[in-house]
mmCIF file of C-alpha atoms and ligand atoms in Angstrom:
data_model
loop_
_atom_site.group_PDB
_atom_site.id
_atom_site.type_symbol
_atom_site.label_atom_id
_atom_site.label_comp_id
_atom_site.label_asym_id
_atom_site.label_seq_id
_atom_site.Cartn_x
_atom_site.Cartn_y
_atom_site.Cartn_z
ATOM 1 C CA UNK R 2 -8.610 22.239 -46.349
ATOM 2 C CA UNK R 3 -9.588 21.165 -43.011
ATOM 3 C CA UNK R 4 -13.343 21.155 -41.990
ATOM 4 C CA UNK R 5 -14.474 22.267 -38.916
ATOM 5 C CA UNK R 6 -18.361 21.549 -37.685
ATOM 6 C CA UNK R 7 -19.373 23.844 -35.017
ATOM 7 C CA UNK R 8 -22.943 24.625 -33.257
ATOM 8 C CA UNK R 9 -25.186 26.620 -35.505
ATOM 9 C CA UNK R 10 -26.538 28.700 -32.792
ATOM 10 C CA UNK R 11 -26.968 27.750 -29.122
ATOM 11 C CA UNK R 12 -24.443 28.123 -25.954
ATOM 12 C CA UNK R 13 -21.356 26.787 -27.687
ATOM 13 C CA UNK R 14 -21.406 29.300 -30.492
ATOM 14 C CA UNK R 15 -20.417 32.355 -29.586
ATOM 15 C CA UNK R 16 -17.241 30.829 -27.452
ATOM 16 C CA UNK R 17 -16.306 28.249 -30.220
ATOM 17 C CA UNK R 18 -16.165 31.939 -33.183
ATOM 18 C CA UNK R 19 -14.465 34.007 -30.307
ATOM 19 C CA UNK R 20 -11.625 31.455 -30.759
ATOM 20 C CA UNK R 21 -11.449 31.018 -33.994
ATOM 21 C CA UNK R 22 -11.486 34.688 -34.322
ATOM 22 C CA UNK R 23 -8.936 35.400 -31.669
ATOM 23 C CA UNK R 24 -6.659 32.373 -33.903
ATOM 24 C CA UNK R 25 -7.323 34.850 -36.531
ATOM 25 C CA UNK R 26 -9.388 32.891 -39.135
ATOM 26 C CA UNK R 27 -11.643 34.955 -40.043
ATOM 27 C CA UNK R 28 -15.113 33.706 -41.259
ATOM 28 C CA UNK R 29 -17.648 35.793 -42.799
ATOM 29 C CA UNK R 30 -20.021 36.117 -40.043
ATOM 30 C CA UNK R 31 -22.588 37.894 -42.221
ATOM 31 C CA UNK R 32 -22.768 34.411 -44.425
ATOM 32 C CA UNK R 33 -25.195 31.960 -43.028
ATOM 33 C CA UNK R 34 -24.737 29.339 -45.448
ATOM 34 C CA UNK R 35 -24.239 25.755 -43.822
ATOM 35 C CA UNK R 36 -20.699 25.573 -45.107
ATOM 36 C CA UNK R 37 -18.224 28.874 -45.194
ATOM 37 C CA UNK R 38 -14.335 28.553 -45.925
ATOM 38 C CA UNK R 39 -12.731 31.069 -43.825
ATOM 39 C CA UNK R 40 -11.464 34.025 -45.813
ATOM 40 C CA UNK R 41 -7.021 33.517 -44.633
ATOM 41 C CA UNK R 42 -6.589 30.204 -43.715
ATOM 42 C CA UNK R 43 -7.413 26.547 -45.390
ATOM 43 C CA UNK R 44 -10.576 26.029 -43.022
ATOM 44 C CA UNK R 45 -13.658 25.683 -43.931
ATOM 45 C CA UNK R 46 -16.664 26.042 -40.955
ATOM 46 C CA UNK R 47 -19.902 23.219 -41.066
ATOM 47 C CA UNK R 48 -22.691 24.791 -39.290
ATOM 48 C CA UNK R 49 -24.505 22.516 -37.621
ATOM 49 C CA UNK R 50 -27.258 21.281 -34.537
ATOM 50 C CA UNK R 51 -24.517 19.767 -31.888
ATOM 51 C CA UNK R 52 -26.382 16.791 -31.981
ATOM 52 C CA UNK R 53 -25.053 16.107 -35.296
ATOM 53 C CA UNK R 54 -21.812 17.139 -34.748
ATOM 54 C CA UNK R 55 -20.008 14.041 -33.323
ATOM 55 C CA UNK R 56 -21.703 11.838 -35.678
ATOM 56 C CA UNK R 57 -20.510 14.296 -38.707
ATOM 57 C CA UNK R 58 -17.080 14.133 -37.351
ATOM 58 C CA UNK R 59 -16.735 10.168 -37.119
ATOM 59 C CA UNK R 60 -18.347 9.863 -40.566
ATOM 60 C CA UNK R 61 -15.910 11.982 -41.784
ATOM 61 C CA UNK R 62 -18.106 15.075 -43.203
ATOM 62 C CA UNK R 63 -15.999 17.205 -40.836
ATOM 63 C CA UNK R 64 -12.252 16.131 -39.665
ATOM 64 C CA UNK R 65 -12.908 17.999 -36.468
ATOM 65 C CA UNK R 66 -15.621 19.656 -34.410
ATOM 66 C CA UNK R 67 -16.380 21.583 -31.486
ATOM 67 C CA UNK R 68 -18.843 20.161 -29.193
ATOM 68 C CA UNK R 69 -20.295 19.662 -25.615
ATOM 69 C CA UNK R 70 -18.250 17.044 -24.018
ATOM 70 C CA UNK R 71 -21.820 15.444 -22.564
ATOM 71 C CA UNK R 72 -23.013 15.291 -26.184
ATOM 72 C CA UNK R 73 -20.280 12.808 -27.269
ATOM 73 C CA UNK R 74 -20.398 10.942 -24.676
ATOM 74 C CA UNK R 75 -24.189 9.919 -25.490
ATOM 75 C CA UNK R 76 -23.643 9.513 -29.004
ATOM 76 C CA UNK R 77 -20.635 7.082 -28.841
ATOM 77 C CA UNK R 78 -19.551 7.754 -32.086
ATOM 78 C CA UNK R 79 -16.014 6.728 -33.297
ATOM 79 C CA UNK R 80 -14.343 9.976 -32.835
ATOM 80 C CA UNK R 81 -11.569 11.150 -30.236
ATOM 81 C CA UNK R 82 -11.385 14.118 -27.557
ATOM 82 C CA UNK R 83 -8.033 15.985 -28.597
ATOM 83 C CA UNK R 84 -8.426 18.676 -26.640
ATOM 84 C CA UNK R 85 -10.535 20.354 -23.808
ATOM 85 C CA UNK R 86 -11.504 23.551 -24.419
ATOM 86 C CA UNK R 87 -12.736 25.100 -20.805
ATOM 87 C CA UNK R 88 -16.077 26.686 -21.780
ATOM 88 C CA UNK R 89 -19.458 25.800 -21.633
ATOM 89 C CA UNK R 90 -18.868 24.135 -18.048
ATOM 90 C CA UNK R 91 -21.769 21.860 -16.627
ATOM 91 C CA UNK R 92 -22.662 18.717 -15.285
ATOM 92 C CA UNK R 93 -24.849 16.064 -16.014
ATOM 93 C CA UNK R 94 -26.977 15.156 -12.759
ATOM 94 C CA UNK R 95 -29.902 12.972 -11.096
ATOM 95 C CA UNK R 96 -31.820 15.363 -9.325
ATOM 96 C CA UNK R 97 -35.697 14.546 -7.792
ATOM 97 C CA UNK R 98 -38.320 16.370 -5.789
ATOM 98 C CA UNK R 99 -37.500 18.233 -2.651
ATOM 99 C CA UNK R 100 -40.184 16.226 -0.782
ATOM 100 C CA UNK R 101 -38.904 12.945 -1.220
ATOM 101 C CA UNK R 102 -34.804 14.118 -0.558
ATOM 102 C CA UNK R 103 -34.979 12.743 2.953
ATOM 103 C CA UNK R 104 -36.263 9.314 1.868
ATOM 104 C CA UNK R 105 -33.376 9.268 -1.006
ATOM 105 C CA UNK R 106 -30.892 10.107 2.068
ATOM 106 C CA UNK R 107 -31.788 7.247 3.686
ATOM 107 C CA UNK R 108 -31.792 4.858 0.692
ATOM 108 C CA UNK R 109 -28.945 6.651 -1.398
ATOM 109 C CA UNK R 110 -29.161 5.589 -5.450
ATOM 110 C CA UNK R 111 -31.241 2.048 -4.687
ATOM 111 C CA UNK R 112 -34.027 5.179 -4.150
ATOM 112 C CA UNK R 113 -34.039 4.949 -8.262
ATOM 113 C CA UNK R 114 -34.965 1.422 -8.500
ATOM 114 C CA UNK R 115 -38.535 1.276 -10.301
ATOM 115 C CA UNK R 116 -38.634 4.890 -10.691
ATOM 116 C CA UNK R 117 -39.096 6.812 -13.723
ATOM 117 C CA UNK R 118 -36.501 8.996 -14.934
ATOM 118 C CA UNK R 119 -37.180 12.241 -17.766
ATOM 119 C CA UNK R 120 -34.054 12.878 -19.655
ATOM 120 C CA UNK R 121 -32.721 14.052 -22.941
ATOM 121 C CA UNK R 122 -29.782 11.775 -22.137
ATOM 122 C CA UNK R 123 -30.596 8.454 -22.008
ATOM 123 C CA UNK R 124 -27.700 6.764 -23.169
ATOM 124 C CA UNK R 125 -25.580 7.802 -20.584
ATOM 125 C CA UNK R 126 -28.335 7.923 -18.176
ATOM 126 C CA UNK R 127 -28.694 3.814 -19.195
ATOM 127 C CA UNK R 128 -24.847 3.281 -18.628
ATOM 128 C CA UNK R 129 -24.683 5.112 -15.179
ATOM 129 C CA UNK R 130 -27.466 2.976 -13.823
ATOM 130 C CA UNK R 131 -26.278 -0.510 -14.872
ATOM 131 C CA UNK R 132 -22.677 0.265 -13.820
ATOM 132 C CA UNK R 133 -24.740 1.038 -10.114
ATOM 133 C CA UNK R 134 -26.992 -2.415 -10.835
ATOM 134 C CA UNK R 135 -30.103 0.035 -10.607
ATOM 135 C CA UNK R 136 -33.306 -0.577 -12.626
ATOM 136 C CA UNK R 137 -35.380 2.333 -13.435
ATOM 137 C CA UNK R 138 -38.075 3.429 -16.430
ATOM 138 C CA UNK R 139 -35.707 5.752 -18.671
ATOM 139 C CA UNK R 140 -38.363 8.737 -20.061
ATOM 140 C CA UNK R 141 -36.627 10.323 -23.185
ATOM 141 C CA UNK R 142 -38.119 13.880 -23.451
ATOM 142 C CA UNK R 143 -36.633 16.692 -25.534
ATOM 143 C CA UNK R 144 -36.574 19.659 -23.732
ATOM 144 C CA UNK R 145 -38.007 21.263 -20.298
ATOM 145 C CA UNK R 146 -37.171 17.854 -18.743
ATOM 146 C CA UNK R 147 -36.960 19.714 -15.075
ATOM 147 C CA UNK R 148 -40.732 20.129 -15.093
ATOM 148 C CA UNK R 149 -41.586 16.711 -15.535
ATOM 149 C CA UNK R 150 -41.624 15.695 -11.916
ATOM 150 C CA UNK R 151 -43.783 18.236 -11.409
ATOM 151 C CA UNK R 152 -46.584 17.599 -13.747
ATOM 152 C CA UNK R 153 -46.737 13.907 -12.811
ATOM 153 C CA UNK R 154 -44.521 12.480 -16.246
ATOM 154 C CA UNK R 155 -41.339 11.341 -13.788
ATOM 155 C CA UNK R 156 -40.193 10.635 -10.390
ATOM 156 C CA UNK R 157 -37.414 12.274 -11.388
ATOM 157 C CA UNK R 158 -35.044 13.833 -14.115
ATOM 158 C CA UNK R 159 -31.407 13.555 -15.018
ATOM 159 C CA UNK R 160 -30.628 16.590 -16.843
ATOM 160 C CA UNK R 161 -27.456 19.884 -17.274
ATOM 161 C CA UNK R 162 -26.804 21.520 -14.688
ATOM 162 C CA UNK R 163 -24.822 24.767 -14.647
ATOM 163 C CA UNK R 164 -26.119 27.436 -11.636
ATOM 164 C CA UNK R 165 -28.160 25.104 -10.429
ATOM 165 C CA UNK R 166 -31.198 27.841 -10.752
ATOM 166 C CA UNK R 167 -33.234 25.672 -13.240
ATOM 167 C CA UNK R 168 -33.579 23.076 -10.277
ATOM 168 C CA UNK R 169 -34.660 25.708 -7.212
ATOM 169 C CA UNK R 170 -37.220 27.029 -9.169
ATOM 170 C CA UNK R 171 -38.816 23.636 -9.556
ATOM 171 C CA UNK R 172 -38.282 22.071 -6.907
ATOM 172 C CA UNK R 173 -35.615 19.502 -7.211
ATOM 173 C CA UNK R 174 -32.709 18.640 -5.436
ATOM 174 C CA UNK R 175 -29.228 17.538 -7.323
ATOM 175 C CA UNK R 176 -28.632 14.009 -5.761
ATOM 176 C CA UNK R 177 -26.190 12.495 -7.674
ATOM 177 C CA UNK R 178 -23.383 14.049 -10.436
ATOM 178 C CA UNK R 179 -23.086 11.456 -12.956
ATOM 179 C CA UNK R 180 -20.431 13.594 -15.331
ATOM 180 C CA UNK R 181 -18.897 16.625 -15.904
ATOM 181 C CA UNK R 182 -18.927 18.159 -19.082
ATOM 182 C CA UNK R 183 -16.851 21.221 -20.819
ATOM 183 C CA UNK R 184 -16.895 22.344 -24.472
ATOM 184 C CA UNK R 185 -14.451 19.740 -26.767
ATOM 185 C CA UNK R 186 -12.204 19.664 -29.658
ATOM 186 C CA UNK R 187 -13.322 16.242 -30.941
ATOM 187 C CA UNK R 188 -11.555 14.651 -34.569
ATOM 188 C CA UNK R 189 -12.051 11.998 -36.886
ATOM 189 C CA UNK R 190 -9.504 8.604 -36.472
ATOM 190 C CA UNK R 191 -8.400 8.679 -40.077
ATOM 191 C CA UNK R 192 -7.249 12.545 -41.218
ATOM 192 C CA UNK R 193 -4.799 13.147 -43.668
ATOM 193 C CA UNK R 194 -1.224 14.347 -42.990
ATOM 194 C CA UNK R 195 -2.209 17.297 -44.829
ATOM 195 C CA UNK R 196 -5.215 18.269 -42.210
ATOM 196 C CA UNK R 197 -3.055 16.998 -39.127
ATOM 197 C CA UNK R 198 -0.644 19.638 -40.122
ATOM 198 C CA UNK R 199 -3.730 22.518 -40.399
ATOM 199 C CA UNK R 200 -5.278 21.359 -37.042
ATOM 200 C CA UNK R 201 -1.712 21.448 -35.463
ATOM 201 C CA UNK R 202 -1.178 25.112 -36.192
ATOM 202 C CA UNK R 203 -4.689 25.735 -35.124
ATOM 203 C CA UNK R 204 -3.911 23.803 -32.016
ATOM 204 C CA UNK R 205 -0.819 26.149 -30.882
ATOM 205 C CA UNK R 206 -3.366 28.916 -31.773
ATOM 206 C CA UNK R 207 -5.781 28.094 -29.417
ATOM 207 C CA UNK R 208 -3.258 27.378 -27.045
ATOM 208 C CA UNK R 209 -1.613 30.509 -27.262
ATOM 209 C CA UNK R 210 -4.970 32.714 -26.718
ATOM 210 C CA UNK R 211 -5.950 30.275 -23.746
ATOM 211 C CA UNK R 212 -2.821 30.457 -22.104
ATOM 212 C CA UNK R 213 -3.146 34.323 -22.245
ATOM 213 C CA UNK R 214 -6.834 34.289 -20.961
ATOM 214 C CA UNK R 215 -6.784 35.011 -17.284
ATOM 215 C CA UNK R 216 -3.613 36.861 -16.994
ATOM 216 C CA UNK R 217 -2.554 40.333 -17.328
ATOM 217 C CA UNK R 218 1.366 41.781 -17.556
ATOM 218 C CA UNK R 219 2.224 43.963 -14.769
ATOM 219 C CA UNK R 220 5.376 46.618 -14.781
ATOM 220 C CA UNK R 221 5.928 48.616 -11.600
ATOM 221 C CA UNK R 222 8.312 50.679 -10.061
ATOM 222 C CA UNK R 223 10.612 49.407 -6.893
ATOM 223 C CA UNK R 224 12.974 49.964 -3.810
ATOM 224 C CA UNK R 225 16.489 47.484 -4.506
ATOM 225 C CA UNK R 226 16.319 46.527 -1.504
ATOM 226 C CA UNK R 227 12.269 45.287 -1.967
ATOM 227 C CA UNK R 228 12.834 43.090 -4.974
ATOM 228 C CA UNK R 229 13.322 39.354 -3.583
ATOM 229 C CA UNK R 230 10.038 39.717 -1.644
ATOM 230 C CA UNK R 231 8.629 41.228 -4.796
ATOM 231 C CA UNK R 232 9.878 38.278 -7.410
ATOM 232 C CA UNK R 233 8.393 35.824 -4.961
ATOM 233 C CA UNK R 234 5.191 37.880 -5.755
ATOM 234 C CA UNK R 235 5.651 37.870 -9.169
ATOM 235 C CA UNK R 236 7.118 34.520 -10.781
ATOM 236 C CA UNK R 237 5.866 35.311 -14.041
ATOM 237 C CA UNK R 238 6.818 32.910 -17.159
ATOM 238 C CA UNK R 239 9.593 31.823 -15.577
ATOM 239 C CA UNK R 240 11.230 34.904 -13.266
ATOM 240 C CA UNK R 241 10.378 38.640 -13.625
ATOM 241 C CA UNK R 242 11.919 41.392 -15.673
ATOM 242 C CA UNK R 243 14.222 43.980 -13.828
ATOM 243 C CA UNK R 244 15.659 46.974 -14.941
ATOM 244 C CA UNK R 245 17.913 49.566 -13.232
ATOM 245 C CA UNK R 246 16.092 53.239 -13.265
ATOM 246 C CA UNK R 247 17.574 55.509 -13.643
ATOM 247 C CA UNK R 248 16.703 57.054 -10.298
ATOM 248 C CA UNK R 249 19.375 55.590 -7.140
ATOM 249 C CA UNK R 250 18.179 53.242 -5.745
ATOM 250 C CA UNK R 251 14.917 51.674 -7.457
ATOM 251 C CA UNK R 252 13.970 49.369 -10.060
ATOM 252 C CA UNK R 253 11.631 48.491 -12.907
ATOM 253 C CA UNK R 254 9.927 44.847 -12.547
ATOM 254 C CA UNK R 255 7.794 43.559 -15.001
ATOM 255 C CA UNK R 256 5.535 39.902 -14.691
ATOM 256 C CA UNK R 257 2.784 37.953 -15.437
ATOM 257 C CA UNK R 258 0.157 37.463 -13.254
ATOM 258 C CA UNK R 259 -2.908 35.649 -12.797
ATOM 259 C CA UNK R 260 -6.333 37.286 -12.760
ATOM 260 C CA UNK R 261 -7.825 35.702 -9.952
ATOM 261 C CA UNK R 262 -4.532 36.321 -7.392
ATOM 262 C CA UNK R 263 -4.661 40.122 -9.074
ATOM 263 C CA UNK R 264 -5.487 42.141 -6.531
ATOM 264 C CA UNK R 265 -4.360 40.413 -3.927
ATOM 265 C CA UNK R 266 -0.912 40.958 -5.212
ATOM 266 C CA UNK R 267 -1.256 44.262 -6.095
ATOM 267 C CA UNK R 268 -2.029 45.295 -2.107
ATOM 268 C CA UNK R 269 1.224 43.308 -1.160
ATOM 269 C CA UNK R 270 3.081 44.929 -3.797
ATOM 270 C CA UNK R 271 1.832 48.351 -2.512
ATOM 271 C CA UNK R 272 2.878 47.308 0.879
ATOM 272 C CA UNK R 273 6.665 46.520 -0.092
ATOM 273 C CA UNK R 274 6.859 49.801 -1.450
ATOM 274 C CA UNK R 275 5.457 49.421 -5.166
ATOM 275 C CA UNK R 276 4.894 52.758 -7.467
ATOM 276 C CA UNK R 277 3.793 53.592 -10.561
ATOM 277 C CA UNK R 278 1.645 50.190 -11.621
ATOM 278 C CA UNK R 279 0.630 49.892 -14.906
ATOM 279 C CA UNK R 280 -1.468 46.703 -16.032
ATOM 280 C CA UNK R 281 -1.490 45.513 -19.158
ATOM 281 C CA UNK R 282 -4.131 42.936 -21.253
ATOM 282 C CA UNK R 283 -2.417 40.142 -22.717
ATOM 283 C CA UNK R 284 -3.276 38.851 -26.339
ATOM 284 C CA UNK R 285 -1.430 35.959 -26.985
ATOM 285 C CA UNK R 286 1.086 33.864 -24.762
ATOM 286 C CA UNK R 287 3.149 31.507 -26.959
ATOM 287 C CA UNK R 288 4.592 29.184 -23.843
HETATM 288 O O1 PRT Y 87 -29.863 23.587 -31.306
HETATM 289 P P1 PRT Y 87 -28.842 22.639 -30.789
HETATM 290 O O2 PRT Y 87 -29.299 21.198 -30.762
HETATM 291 O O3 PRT Y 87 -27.527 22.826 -31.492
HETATM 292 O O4 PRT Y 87 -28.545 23.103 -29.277
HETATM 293 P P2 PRT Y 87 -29.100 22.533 -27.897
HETATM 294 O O5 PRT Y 87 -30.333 23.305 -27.558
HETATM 295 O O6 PRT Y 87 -29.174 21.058 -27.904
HETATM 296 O O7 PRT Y 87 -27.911 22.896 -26.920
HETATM 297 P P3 PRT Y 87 -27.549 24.233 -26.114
HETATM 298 O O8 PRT Y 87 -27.089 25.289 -27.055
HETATM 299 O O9 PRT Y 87 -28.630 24.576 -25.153
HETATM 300 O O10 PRT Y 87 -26.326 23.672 -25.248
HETATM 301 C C1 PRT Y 87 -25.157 23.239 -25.861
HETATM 302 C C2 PRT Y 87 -24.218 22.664 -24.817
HETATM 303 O O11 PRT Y 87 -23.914 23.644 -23.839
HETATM 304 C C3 PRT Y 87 -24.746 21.521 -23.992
HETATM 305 O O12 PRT Y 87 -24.690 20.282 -24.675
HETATM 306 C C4 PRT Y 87 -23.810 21.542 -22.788
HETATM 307 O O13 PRT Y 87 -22.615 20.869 -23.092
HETATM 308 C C5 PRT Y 87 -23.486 23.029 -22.639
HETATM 309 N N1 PRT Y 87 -24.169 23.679 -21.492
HETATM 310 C C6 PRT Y 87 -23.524 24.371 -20.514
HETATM 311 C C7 PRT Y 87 -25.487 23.723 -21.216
HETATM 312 C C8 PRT Y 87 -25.635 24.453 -20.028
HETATM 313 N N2 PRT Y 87 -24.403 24.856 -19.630
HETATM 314 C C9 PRT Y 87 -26.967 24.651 -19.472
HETATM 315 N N3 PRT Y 87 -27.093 25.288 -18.426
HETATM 316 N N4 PRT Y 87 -26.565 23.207 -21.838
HETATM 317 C C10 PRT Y 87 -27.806 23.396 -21.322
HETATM 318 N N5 PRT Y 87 -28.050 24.074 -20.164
HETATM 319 C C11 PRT Y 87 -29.500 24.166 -19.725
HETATM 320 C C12 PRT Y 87 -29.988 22.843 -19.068
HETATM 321 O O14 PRT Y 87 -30.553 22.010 -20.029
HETATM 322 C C13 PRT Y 87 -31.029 23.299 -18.055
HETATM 323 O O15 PRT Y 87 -32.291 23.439 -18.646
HETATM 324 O O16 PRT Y 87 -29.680 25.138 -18.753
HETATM 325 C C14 PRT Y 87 -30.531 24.679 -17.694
HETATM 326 C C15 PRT Y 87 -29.771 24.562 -16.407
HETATM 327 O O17 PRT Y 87 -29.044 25.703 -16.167
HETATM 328 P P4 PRT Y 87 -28.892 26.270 -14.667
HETATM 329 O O18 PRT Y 87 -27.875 27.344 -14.793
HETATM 330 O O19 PRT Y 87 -30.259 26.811 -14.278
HETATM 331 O O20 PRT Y 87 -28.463 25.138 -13.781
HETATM 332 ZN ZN1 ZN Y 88 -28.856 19.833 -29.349
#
């Protein structure tokens, strides 16, 4: 049985049970009990605050967890990153009052020296300024640290950004990007052979729904004479699929391809002649 501590409730939650689900182990949503085995797999789920997830992880109470990457790195605990997991994107930045931007511009970082700084991250916060030699009043606060500045409790803040929103509306420019930070798969040093062997399937699981996420399968109809140009459109896995029709002169094709470049390709592949396009979702791609 392999333990797995995830966020309670919060931004990484819903992500971190759309994978497990789409890995199909499937936990009892309805069952809010702090630990819940999943019902077709040896797994077992620890619901927890994320703050107390790396620390449950190197302690052993969970083997793995999922976690912000920005929330390990301030704990330091004695756990290891295995994998990235490409949600929850942010960044971890210094950002201070509009009004005093040009000053900071002129200055760069040595602006910091003697100020205060509000954070919820002071440990990294402490790290990033001695690495610059800078020496500024850390302010731990938890929560609504972007309106300290403005009621006189910091110069000002180092704090997540994502949109960047949260800093327009009060007033305060992003000056420096100390880290970046995605959701992580972190584990303890010491697990078992047994529980390597139960995260390694779970692994190629993840794997297989994340290589899948972002793509679609795409069959179309084509002139001979139009497929080169075409398979340069369409590399797919590793070339596309053709089959003869059965009507002179054209062909079936069949690819991979990415989201983003979708329709893009799809206006080339009209131009060369294309028919008949069908796109497909994708559910798993085992590489
Ligand atoms: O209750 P628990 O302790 O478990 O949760 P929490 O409240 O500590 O964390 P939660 O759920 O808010 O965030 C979990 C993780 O999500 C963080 O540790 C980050 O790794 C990641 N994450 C990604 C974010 C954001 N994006 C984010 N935008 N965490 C917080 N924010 C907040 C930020 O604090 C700021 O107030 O959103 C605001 C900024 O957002 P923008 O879009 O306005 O820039
Ligand atoms: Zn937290």
């Amino acid at each position: 049985m392999l333990r797995i501590a995830v966020q309670a409730k919060g931004r990484l939650y819903e992500e971190t049970m759309t994978m497990l689900a789409e890995s199909s182990i499937k936990i009892d949503a309805a069952k809010r009990t702090l630990l819940v085995p999943a019902k077709n797999f040896p797994v077992e789920i620890l619901y927890l605050r994320d703050d107390d997830i790396p620390q449950a992880v190197a302690g052993g109470t969970a083997d793995v967890g999922i976690v912000g990457e920005n929330e390990f790195e301030e704990r330091q605990e004695d756990a290891q990153i295995i994998k990235r997991l490409d949600f929850s994107k942010c960044r971890l930045s210094i950002a201070i009052p509009e009004r005093n931007l040009e000053e900071y511009n002129k200055l760069g970082n040595k602006w910091l020296n003697g100020k205060k700084i509000a954070t919820s991250y002071p440990g990294i916060l402490k790290r990033f300024l001695e690495k610059n030699g800078l020496k500024a009043d850390i302010h731990v606060i938890t929560g609504s640290v972007e309106i300290a500045p403005g009621i006189g409790l910091a110069d000002s803040i180092f704090d997540i950004v994502s949109s960047g929103a949260t800093l327009v509306s009060n007033n305060l420019k992003e000056v420096e990007v100390v880290m970046k930070s995605e959701a992580v798969l972190i584990a303890n040093k010491n697990i078992s052979a047994e529980k390597q062997e139960i995260l390694n399937e779970i692994l190629f699981r993840f794997d297989s729904y994340k290589n899948a996420e972002g793509k679609k399968y795409i069959v179309l109809n084509i002139p001979n004479e139009k497929i080169s140009e075409a398979t340069t459109l369409l590399p797919g896995m590793k070339a596309p699929t053709i089959t003869r029709l059965e009507t002179e002169g054209w062909s079936s094709m069949a690819s991979v391809v990415p989201e983003k470049d979708f329709w893009d390709i799809i206006g080339k592949l009209k131009q060369l002649g294309a028919e008949s396009i069908l796109v497909m979702p994708i559910e798993k791609m085992i590489l």
